[in-house]
mmCIF file with all atom_site columns, C-alpha atoms in Angstrom:
data_model
loop_
_atom_site.group_PDB
_atom_site.id
_atom_site.type_symbol
_atom_site.label_atom_id
_atom_site.label_alt_id
_atom_site.label_comp_id
_atom_site.label_asym_id
_atom_site.label_entity_id
_atom_site.label_seq_id
_atom_site.pdbx_PDB_ins_code
_atom_site.Cartn_x
_atom_site.Cartn_y
_atom_site.Cartn_z
_atom_site.occupancy
_atom_site.B_iso_or_equiv
_atom_site.pdbx_formal_charge
_atom_site.auth_seq_id
_atom_site.auth_comp_id
_atom_site.auth_asym_id
_atom_site.auth_atom_id
_atom_site.pdbx_PDB_model_num
ATOM 1   C CA . MET M 1 1   ? 0.013   -0.040 0.006   1.00 37.00 ? 19  MET M CA 1
ATOM 2   C CA . GLY M 1 2   ? 1.255   3.542  -0.794  1.00 42.00 ? 20  GLY M CA 1
ATOM 3   C CA . LYS M 1 3   ? 2.018   6.338  1.597   1.00 44.00 ? 21  LYS M CA 1
ATOM 4   C CA . SER M 1 4   ? -0.769  8.152  3.445   1.00 41.00 ? 22  SER M CA 1
ATOM 5   C CA . LEU M 1 5   ? -1.604  11.581 1.981   1.00 37.00 ? 23  LEU M CA 1
ATOM 6   C CA . ASN M 1 6   ? -0.526  13.026 5.291   1.00 42.00 ? 24  ASN M CA 1
ATOM 7   C CA . ALA M 1 7   ? 3.052   11.903 4.611   1.00 43.00 ? 25  ALA M CA 1
ATOM 8   C CA . PHE M 1 8   ? 3.156   14.517 1.837   1.00 42.00 ? 26  PHE M CA 1
ATOM 9   C CA . ALA M 1 9   ? 1.587   17.376 3.729   1.00 55.00 ? 27  ALA M CA 1
ATOM 10  C CA . ASP M 1 10  ? 3.716   20.464 3.152   1.00 67.00 ? 28  ASP M CA 1
ATOM 11  C CA . VAL M 1 11  ? 3.375   23.556 1.018   1.00 69.00 ? 29  VAL M CA 1
ATOM 12  C CA . GLY M 1 12  ? 5.546   22.252 -1.867  1.00 72.00 ? 30  GLY M CA 1
ATOM 13  C CA . SER M 1 13  ? 3.756   18.925 -2.151  1.00 76.00 ? 31  SER M CA 1
ATOM 14  C CA . TYR M 1 14  ? 0.418   20.681 -1.754  1.00 77.00 ? 32  TYR M CA 1
ATOM 15  C CA . ASP M 1 15  ? 1.158   22.669 -4.972  1.00 81.00 ? 33  ASP M CA 1
ATOM 16  C CA . ARG M 1 16  ? 2.009   19.391 -6.722  1.00 84.00 ? 34  ARG M CA 1
ATOM 17  C CA . ALA M 1 17  ? -1.173  17.720 -5.448  1.00 84.00 ? 35  ALA M CA 1
ATOM 18  C CA . LYS M 1 18  ? -3.222  20.727 -6.579  1.00 87.00 ? 36  LYS M CA 1
ATOM 19  C CA . GLU M 1 19  ? -1.787  20.402 -10.078 1.00 92.00 ? 37  GLU M CA 1
ATOM 20  C CA . ILE M 1 20  ? -2.585  16.669 -10.134 1.00 91.00 ? 38  ILE M CA 1
ATOM 21  C CA . ASN M 1 21  ? -6.134  17.448 -9.066  1.00 92.00 ? 39  ASN M CA 1
ATOM 22  C CA . VAL M 1 22  ? -6.442  20.045 -11.787 1.00 96.00 ? 40  VAL M CA 1
ATOM 23  C CA . GLY M 1 23  ? -5.428  17.408 -14.342 1.00 96.00 ? 41  GLY M CA 1
ATOM 24  C CA . LEU M 1 24  ? -7.934  14.912 -12.913 1.00 95.00 ? 42  LEU M CA 1
ATOM 25  C CA . TRP M 1 25  ? -10.902 17.269 -12.661 1.00 97.00 ? 43  TRP M CA 1
ATOM 26  C CA . ALA M 1 26  ? -10.527 19.387 -15.790 1.00 97.00 ? 44  ALA M CA 1
ATOM 27  C CA . PRO M 1 27  ? -11.537 16.590 -18.278 1.00 98.00 ? 45  PRO M CA 1
ATOM 28  C CA . VAL M 1 28  ? -14.497 15.636 -16.105 1.00 97.00 ? 46  VAL M CA 1
ATOM 29  C CA . LEU M 1 29  ? -15.759 19.203 -16.009 1.00 97.00 ? 47  LEU M CA 1
ATOM 30  C CA . LEU M 1 30  ? -15.239 19.645 -19.750 1.00 97.00 ? 48  LEU M CA 1
ATOM 31  C CA . ASP M 1 31  ? -17.363 16.564 -20.344 1.00 96.00 ? 49  ASP M CA 1
ATOM 32  C CA . ALA M 1 32  ? -20.051 17.933 -18.008 1.00 95.00 ? 50  ALA M CA 1
ATOM 33  C CA . VAL M 1 33  ? -20.036 21.328 -19.806 1.00 95.00 ? 51  VAL M CA 1
ATOM 34  C CA . LYS M 1 34  ? -20.300 19.616 -23.229 1.00 94.00 ? 52  LYS M CA 1
ATOM 35  C CA . ARG M 1 35  ? -23.156 17.432 -22.084 1.00 91.00 ? 53  ARG M CA 1
ATOM 36  C CA . LEU M 1 36  ? -24.917 20.496 -20.698 1.00 90.00 ? 54  LEU M CA 1
ATOM 37  C CA . GLU M 1 37  ? -24.498 22.287 -23.982 1.00 89.00 ? 55  GLU M CA 1
ATOM 38  C CA . ARG M 1 38  ? -25.861 19.247 -25.914 1.00 88.00 ? 56  ARG M CA 1
ATOM 39  C CA . THR M 1 39  ? -28.795 19.048 -23.536 1.00 87.00 ? 57  THR M CA 1
ATOM 40  C CA . LYS M 1 40  ? -29.936 22.688 -23.712 1.00 80.00 ? 58  LYS M CA 1
ATOM 41  C CA . ASP M 1 41  ? -32.390 22.020 -26.528 1.00 79.00 ? 59  ASP M CA 1
ATOM 42  C CA . GLU M 1 42  ? -33.837 18.850 -24.933 1.00 76.00 ? 60  GLU M CA 1
ATOM 43  C CA . GLU M 1 43  ? -36.674 18.453 -22.503 1.00 79.00 ? 61  GLU M CA 1
ATOM 44  C CA . SER M 1 44  ? -36.533 20.488 -19.355 1.00 86.00 ? 62  SER M CA 1
ATOM 45  C CA . LEU M 1 45  ? -35.912 17.421 -17.070 1.00 88.00 ? 63  LEU M CA 1
ATOM 46  C CA . ALA M 1 46  ? -32.804 16.447 -19.037 1.00 87.00 ? 64  ALA M CA 1
ATOM 47  C CA . LEU M 1 47  ? -31.528 20.005 -18.912 1.00 87.00 ? 65  LEU M CA 1
ATOM 48  C CA . ALA M 1 48  ? -32.193 20.350 -15.189 1.00 90.00 ? 66  ALA M CA 1
ATOM 49  C CA . LEU M 1 49  ? -30.366 17.062 -14.508 1.00 91.00 ? 67  LEU M CA 1
ATOM 50  C CA . ALA M 1 50  ? -27.420 18.072 -16.673 1.00 91.00 ? 68  ALA M CA 1
ATOM 51  C CA . GLU M 1 51  ? -27.204 21.476 -14.866 1.00 92.00 ? 69  GLU M CA 1
ATOM 52  C CA . ASN M 1 52  ? -27.467 19.833 -11.454 1.00 94.00 ? 70  ASN M CA 1
ATOM 53  C CA . ASN M 1 53  ? -24.811 17.249 -12.339 1.00 94.00 ? 71  ASN M CA 1
ATOM 54  C CA . PHE M 1 54  ? -22.458 19.980 -13.579 1.00 96.00 ? 72  PHE M CA 1
ATOM 55  C CA . ARG M 1 55  ? -22.936 21.966 -10.384 1.00 95.00 ? 73  ARG M CA 1
ATOM 56  C CA . VAL M 1 56  ? -22.247 18.910 -8.196  1.00 96.00 ? 74  VAL M CA 1
ATOM 57  C CA . LEU M 1 57  ? -19.076 18.132 -10.104 1.00 96.00 ? 75  LEU M CA 1
ATOM 58  C CA . ALA M 1 58  ? -17.894 21.725 -10.208 1.00 97.00 ? 76  ALA M CA 1
ATOM 59  C CA . ASP M 1 59  ? -18.506 22.054 -6.445  1.00 94.00 ? 77  ASP M CA 1
ATOM 60  C CA . GLN M 1 60  ? -16.440 18.949 -5.755  1.00 93.00 ? 78  GLN M CA 1
ATOM 61  C CA . ALA M 1 61  ? -13.693 20.105 -8.093  1.00 95.00 ? 79  ALA M CA 1
ATOM 62  C CA . THR M 1 62  ? -13.390 23.516 -6.408  1.00 93.00 ? 80  THR M CA 1
ATOM 63  C CA . TRP M 1 63  ? -12.917 21.773 -3.063  1.00 90.00 ? 81  TRP M CA 1
ATOM 64  C CA . ALA M 1 64  ? -10.572 19.162 -4.447  1.00 87.00 ? 82  ALA M CA 1
ATOM 65  C CA . VAL M 1 65  ? -8.095  21.554 -5.933  1.00 89.00 ? 83  VAL M CA 1
ATOM 66  C CA . THR M 1 66  ? -7.807  23.682 -2.820  1.00 87.00 ? 84  THR M CA 1
ATOM 67  C CA . GLU M 1 67  ? -8.444  21.330 0.067   1.00 81.00 ? 85  GLU M CA 1
ATOM 68  C CA . ILE M 1 68  ? -6.740  18.212 -1.468  1.00 71.00 ? 86  ILE M CA 1
ATOM 69  C CA . SER M 1 69  ? -8.316  15.893 1.126   1.00 62.00 ? 87  SER M CA 1
ATOM 70  C CA . ARG M 1 70  ? -10.098 16.065 4.463   1.00 55.00 ? 88  ARG M CA 1
ATOM 71  C CA . PRO M 1 71  ? -7.153  15.549 6.890   1.00 55.00 ? 89  PRO M CA 1
ATOM 72  C CA . SER M 1 72  ? -6.299  18.709 8.780   1.00 55.00 ? 90  SER M CA 1
ATOM 73  C CA . LEU M 1 73  ? -2.691  18.568 7.677   1.00 61.00 ? 91  LEU M CA 1
ATOM 74  C CA . TRP M 1 74  ? -3.776  19.238 4.065   1.00 62.00 ? 92  TRP M CA 1
ATOM 75  C CA . LYS M 1 75  ? -6.853  21.322 4.765   1.00 72.00 ? 93  LYS M CA 1
ATOM 76  C CA . TYR M 1 76  ? -4.958  23.657 7.083   1.00 77.00 ? 94  TYR M CA 1
ATOM 77  C CA . GLY M 1 77  ? -1.341  22.703 7.636   1.00 76.00 ? 95  GLY M CA 1
ATOM 78  C CA . ALA M 1 78  ? -0.213  22.603 3.967   1.00 78.00 ? 96  ALA M CA 1
ATOM 79  C CA . GLN M 1 79  ? -2.059  25.571 2.603   1.00 84.00 ? 97  GLN M CA 1
ATOM 80  C CA . ARG M 1 80  ? 0.083   28.117 0.850   1.00 86.00 ? 98  ARG M CA 1
ATOM 81  C CA . TYR M 1 81  ? -1.800  31.122 2.246   1.00 91.00 ? 99  TYR M CA 1
ATOM 82  C CA . VAL M 1 82  ? -2.588  31.719 5.914   1.00 92.00 ? 100 VAL M CA 1
ATOM 83  C CA . SER M 1 83  ? -3.926  34.855 7.640   1.00 95.00 ? 101 SER M CA 1
ATOM 84  C CA . GLU M 1 84  ? -1.990  36.817 10.165  1.00 95.00 ? 102 GLU M CA 1
ATOM 85  C CA . GLY M 1 85  ? -4.374  35.559 12.849  1.00 94.00 ? 103 GLY M CA 1
ATOM 86  C CA . VAL M 1 86  ? -3.685  31.959 11.941  1.00 91.00 ? 104 VAL M CA 1
ATOM 87  C CA . LEU M 1 87  ? 0.076   32.555 11.856  1.00 89.00 ? 105 LEU M CA 1
ATOM 88  C CA . LEU M 1 88  ? -0.032  34.068 15.391  1.00 89.00 ? 106 LEU M CA 1
ATOM 89  C CA . ARG M 1 89  ? -2.087  31.168 16.619  1.00 87.00 ? 107 ARG M CA 1
ATOM 90  C CA . TRP M 1 90  ? 0.313   28.605 15.155  1.00 84.00 ? 108 TRP M CA 1
ATOM 91  C CA . ARG M 1 91  ? 3.347   30.421 16.674  1.00 84.00 ? 109 ARG M CA 1
ATOM 92  C CA . ASP M 1 92  ? 1.588   30.554 20.073  1.00 82.00 ? 110 ASP M CA 1
ATOM 93  C CA . ALA M 1 93  ? 0.743   26.823 19.905  1.00 79.00 ? 111 ALA M CA 1
ATOM 94  C CA . ALA M 1 94  ? 4.372   25.930 18.878  1.00 77.00 ? 112 ALA M CA 1
ATOM 95  C CA . GLN M 1 95  ? 5.708   27.876 21.870  1.00 80.00 ? 113 GLN M CA 1
ATOM 96  C CA . ARG M 1 96  ? 3.381   26.042 24.238  1.00 76.00 ? 114 ARG M CA 1
ATOM 97  C CA . GLY M 1 97  ? 4.631   22.696 22.974  1.00 71.00 ? 115 GLY M CA 1
ATOM 98  C CA . ARG M 1 98  ? 2.962   19.399 23.792  1.00 59.00 ? 116 ARG M CA 1
ATOM 99  C CA . GLY M 1 99  ? -0.825  19.297 23.944  1.00 57.00 ? 117 GLY M CA 1
ATOM 100 C CA . ALA M 1 100 ? -1.115  22.508 21.883  1.00 60.00 ? 118 ALA M CA 1
ATOM 101 C CA . LYS M 1 101 ? -1.239  20.756 18.508  1.00 61.00 ? 119 LYS M CA 1
ATOM 102 C CA . SER M 1 102 ? -5.016  20.250 18.594  1.00 67.00 ? 120 SER M CA 1
ATOM 103 C CA . ALA M 1 103 ? -5.400  23.952 19.380  1.00 69.00 ? 121 ALA M CA 1
ATOM 104 C CA . MET M 1 104 ? -3.601  24.742 16.139  1.00 74.00 ? 122 MET M CA 1
ATOM 105 C CA . TRP M 1 105 ? -6.555  23.440 14.086  1.00 77.00 ? 123 TRP M CA 1
ATOM 106 C CA . ALA M 1 106 ? -9.460  24.489 16.306  1.00 81.00 ? 124 ALA M CA 1
ATOM 107 C CA . GLY M 1 107 ? -11.485 27.485 15.196  1.00 87.00 ? 125 GLY M CA 1
ATOM 108 C CA . LEU M 1 108 ? -10.036 27.757 11.713  1.00 90.00 ? 126 LEU M CA 1
ATOM 109 C CA . ARG M 1 109 ? -11.715 27.878 8.291   1.00 91.00 ? 127 ARG M CA 1
ATOM 110 C CA . HIS M 1 110 ? -10.459 26.780 4.903   1.00 90.00 ? 128 HIS M CA 1
ATOM 111 C CA . GLU M 1 111 ? -11.579 29.790 2.890   1.00 93.00 ? 129 GLU M CA 1
ATOM 112 C CA . HIS M 1 112 ? -11.805 30.011 -0.882  1.00 93.00 ? 130 HIS M CA 1
ATOM 113 C CA . VAL M 1 113 ? -10.166 33.293 -1.827  1.00 94.00 ? 131 VAL M CA 1
ATOM 114 C CA . THR M 1 114 ? -12.480 33.518 -4.821  1.00 92.00 ? 132 THR M CA 1
ATOM 115 C CA . GLU M 1 115 ? -15.759 32.166 -3.594  1.00 92.00 ? 133 GLU M CA 1
ATOM 116 C CA . ARG M 1 116 ? -16.835 28.822 -5.012  1.00 92.00 ? 134 ARG M CA 1
ATOM 117 C CA . ARG M 1 117 ? -20.021 30.388 -6.465  1.00 93.00 ? 135 ARG M CA 1
ATOM 118 C CA . HIS M 1 118 ? -17.843 32.636 -8.657  1.00 94.00 ? 136 HIS M CA 1
ATOM 119 C CA . LEU M 1 119 ? -15.551 29.750 -9.555  1.00 96.00 ? 137 LEU M CA 1
ATOM 120 C CA . ILE M 1 120 ? -18.500 27.568 -10.549 1.00 96.00 ? 138 ILE M CA 1
ATOM 121 C CA . LYS M 1 121 ? -19.978 30.343 -12.723 1.00 96.00 ? 139 LYS M CA 1
ATOM 122 C CA . SER M 1 122 ? -16.583 30.814 -14.441 1.00 97.00 ? 140 SER M CA 1
ATOM 123 C CA . LEU M 1 123 ? -16.296 27.045 -15.027 1.00 97.00 ? 141 LEU M CA 1
ATOM 124 C CA . ARG M 1 124 ? -19.778 26.968 -16.489 1.00 96.00 ? 142 ARG M CA 1
ATOM 125 C CA . ASP M 1 125 ? -18.698 29.575 -19.035 1.00 96.00 ? 143 ASP M CA 1
ATOM 126 C CA . CYS M 1 126 ? -15.593 27.539 -20.157 1.00 96.00 ? 144 CYS M CA 1
ATOM 127 C CA . ARG M 1 127 ? -15.562 25.794 -23.490 1.00 95.00 ? 145 ARG M CA 1
ATOM 128 C CA . THR M 1 128 ? -12.061 24.278 -23.606 1.00 97.00 ? 146 THR M CA 1
ATOM 129 C CA . LEU M 1 129 ? -9.909  22.143 -21.371 1.00 98.00 ? 147 LEU M CA 1
ATOM 130 C CA . GLU M 1 130 ? -7.365  24.932 -21.148 1.00 98.00 ? 148 GLU M CA 1
ATOM 131 C CA . GLN M 1 131 ? -9.976  27.397 -19.904 1.00 98.00 ? 149 GLN M CA 1
ATOM 132 C CA . ILE M 1 132 ? -11.180 24.998 -17.223 1.00 98.00 ? 150 ILE M CA 1
ATOM 133 C CA . GLU M 1 133 ? -7.630  24.252 -16.132 1.00 98.00 ? 151 GLU M CA 1
ATOM 134 C CA . TYR M 1 134 ? -6.952  27.981 -15.911 1.00 97.00 ? 152 TYR M CA 1
ATOM 135 C CA . VAL M 1 135 ? -9.950  28.591 -13.620 1.00 97.00 ? 153 VAL M CA 1
ATOM 136 C CA . LEU M 1 136 ? -9.043  25.615 -11.388 1.00 96.00 ? 154 LEU M CA 1
ATOM 137 C CA . ARG M 1 137 ? -5.409  26.806 -11.129 1.00 94.00 ? 155 ARG M CA 1
ATOM 138 C CA . GLN M 1 138 ? -6.564  30.295 -10.178 1.00 92.00 ? 156 GLN M CA 1
ATOM 139 C CA . SER M 1 139 ? -8.563  28.924 -7.259  1.00 92.00 ? 157 SER M CA 1
ATOM 140 C CA . ALA M 1 140 ? -6.713  29.367 -3.974  1.00 91.00 ? 158 ALA M CA 1
ATOM 141 C CA . GLY M 1 141 ? -7.452  28.510 -0.400  1.00 91.00 ? 159 GLY M CA 1
ATOM 142 C CA . CYS M 1 142 ? -6.475  30.578 2.651   1.00 94.00 ? 160 CYS M CA 1
ATOM 143 C CA . VAL M 1 143 ? -6.674  29.487 6.243   1.00 93.00 ? 161 VAL M CA 1
ATOM 144 C CA . VAL M 1 144 ? -8.375  32.091 8.387   1.00 96.00 ? 162 VAL M CA 1
ATOM 145 C CA . THR M 1 145 ? -9.695  32.326 11.916  1.00 95.00 ? 163 THR M CA 1
ATOM 146 C CA . LEU M 1 146 ? -13.440 32.288 12.592  1.00 95.00 ? 164 LEU M CA 1
ATOM 147 C CA . ALA M 1 147 ? -13.394 36.046 13.319  1.00 96.00 ? 165 ALA M CA 1
ATOM 148 C CA . GLU M 1 148 ? -11.603 36.678 10.019  1.00 97.00 ? 166 GLU M CA 1
ATOM 149 C CA . ASP M 1 149 ? -14.063 34.546 8.220   1.00 96.00 ? 167 ASP M CA 1
ATOM 150 C CA . ALA M 1 150 ? -16.923 36.637 9.615   1.00 96.00 ? 168 ALA M CA 1
ATOM 151 C CA . LYS M 1 151 ? -15.167 39.818 8.357   1.00 96.00 ? 169 LYS M CA 1
ATOM 152 C CA . LEU M 1 152 ? -14.742 38.300 4.880   1.00 96.00 ? 170 LEU M CA 1
ATOM 153 C CA . ARG M 1 153 ? -18.426 37.310 4.736   1.00 93.00 ? 171 ARG M CA 1
ATOM 154 C CA . LYS M 1 154 ? -19.449 40.939 5.486   1.00 94.00 ? 172 LYS M CA 1
ATOM 155 C CA . VAL M 1 155 ? -17.629 42.291 2.448   1.00 93.00 ? 173 VAL M CA 1
ATOM 156 C CA . ALA M 1 156 ? -18.425 39.409 0.068   1.00 88.00 ? 174 ALA M CA 1
ATOM 157 C CA . LYS M 1 157 ? -21.421 41.210 -1.447  1.00 87.00 ? 175 LYS M CA 1
ATOM 158 C CA . THR M 1 158 ? -19.312 44.037 -2.870  1.00 90.00 ? 176 THR M CA 1
ATOM 159 C CA . LYS M 1 159 ? -15.771 42.522 -3.179  1.00 91.00 ? 177 LYS M CA 1
ATOM 160 C CA . THR M 1 160 ? -14.266 39.330 -4.656  1.00 90.00 ? 178 THR M CA 1
ATOM 161 C CA . GLY M 1 161 ? -11.003 37.471 -4.382  1.00 92.00 ? 179 GLY M CA 1
ATOM 162 C CA . TRP M 1 162 ? -8.136  39.157 -2.644  1.00 94.00 ? 180 TRP M CA 1
ATOM 163 C CA . GLN M 1 163 ? -10.098 42.430 -2.625  1.00 93.00 ? 181 GLN M CA 1
ATOM 164 C CA . ARG M 1 164 ? -12.183 40.945 0.199   1.00 94.00 ? 182 ARG M CA 1
ATOM 165 C CA . TYR M 1 165 ? -9.038  40.498 2.315   1.00 95.00 ? 183 TYR M CA 1
ATOM 166 C CA . SER M 1 166 ? -7.917  44.072 1.652   1.00 94.00 ? 184 SER M CA 1
ATOM 167 C CA . CYS M 1 167 ? -11.343 45.484 2.498   1.00 94.00 ? 185 CYS M CA 1
ATOM 168 C CA . ALA M 1 168 ? -11.556 43.349 5.668   1.00 95.00 ? 186 ALA M CA 1
ATOM 169 C CA . ALA M 1 169 ? -7.973  44.381 6.634   1.00 95.00 ? 187 ALA M CA 1
ATOM 170 C CA . ILE M 1 170 ? -6.727  40.789 6.819   1.00 96.00 ? 188 ILE M CA 1
ATOM 171 C CA . ALA M 1 171 ? -3.027  40.377 6.179   1.00 96.00 ? 189 ALA M CA 1
ATOM 172 C CA . VAL M 1 172 ? -2.006  37.110 4.434   1.00 96.00 ? 190 VAL M CA 1
ATOM 173 C CA . TRP M 1 173 ? 1.238   35.228 4.740   1.00 92.00 ? 191 TRP M CA 1
ATOM 174 C CA . ASP M 1 174 ? 2.473   33.355 1.596   1.00 90.00 ? 192 ASP M CA 1
ATOM 175 C CA . ARG M 1 175 ? 4.212   30.240 2.918   1.00 87.00 ? 193 ARG M CA 1
ATOM 176 C CA . SER M 1 176 ? 5.771   29.405 -0.444  1.00 84.00 ? 194 SER M CA 1
ATOM 177 C CA . LYS M 1 177 ? 7.509   32.767 -0.660  1.00 87.00 ? 195 LYS M CA 1
ATOM 178 C CA . ASP M 1 178 ? 7.954   33.147 3.132   1.00 87.00 ? 196 ASP M CA 1
ATOM 179 C CA . ALA M 1 179 ? 6.665   36.717 2.852   1.00 90.00 ? 197 ALA M CA 1
ATOM 180 C CA . TRP M 1 180 ? 3.507   38.742 3.160   1.00 93.00 ? 198 TRP M CA 1
ATOM 181 C CA . HIS M 1 181 ? 1.178   38.347 0.160   1.00 90.00 ? 199 HIS M CA 1
ATOM 182 C CA . VAL M 1 182 ? 0.547   41.561 -1.712  1.00 83.00 ? 200 VAL M CA 1
ATOM 183 C CA . LEU M 1 183 ? -3.181  42.077 -1.766  1.00 74.00 ? 201 LEU M CA 1
ATOM 184 C CA . ALA M 1 184 ? -5.437  43.687 -4.390  1.00 61.00 ? 202 ALA M CA 1
ATOM 185 C CA . ASP M 1 185 ? -4.857  47.176 -3.022  1.00 61.00 ? 203 ASP M CA 1
ATOM 186 C CA . GLY M 1 186 ? -1.090  46.724 -3.080  1.00 59.00 ? 204 GLY M CA 1
ATOM 187 C CA . SER M 1 187 ? -0.838  46.232 0.661   1.00 58.00 ? 205 SER M CA 1
ATOM 188 C CA . GLY M 1 188 ? 0.940   43.306 2.259   1.00 56.00 ? 206 GLY M CA 1
ATOM 189 C CA . ALA M 1 189 ? 1.208   43.030 5.990   1.00 47.00 ? 207 ALA M CA 1
#
């Protein structure tokens, strides 16, 4: 039997796993989009089923390429982007040592930088494999605290993507570059 997914849980292997998932999901979504297009002139039940099936697949794909799998090491610990609040929590837990590991994961959210509803709409508009791969590659997850998640939800009606983080005044650490991520307004930390 092969290694557990947790054996690969670090930022570098996360990026590789994301790329593998893009390659796995893109053809599935392209097929779903093509079936949906072929069905648009058929009876309403067939069209409704094709639309529903596309949405189910697109929803799963947007989770798969950012979360990788359910274990917390991938969902949280291997994410490229983490908020300042999460970074501070992790540093505090590391300083406390034994017994603090479970506290590292409590009260966190895996947040889609571009909300899934926008990703799914973009995927629905794609017509080629390359377009679908592009949308999936652009999807990013960021680990945030519950309080930060609430701030992001408040600005979601008027802002998208990294603009939400800027508007909510949430600084983001890029673990791949070991530096603050430059947000939509040009700010970093």
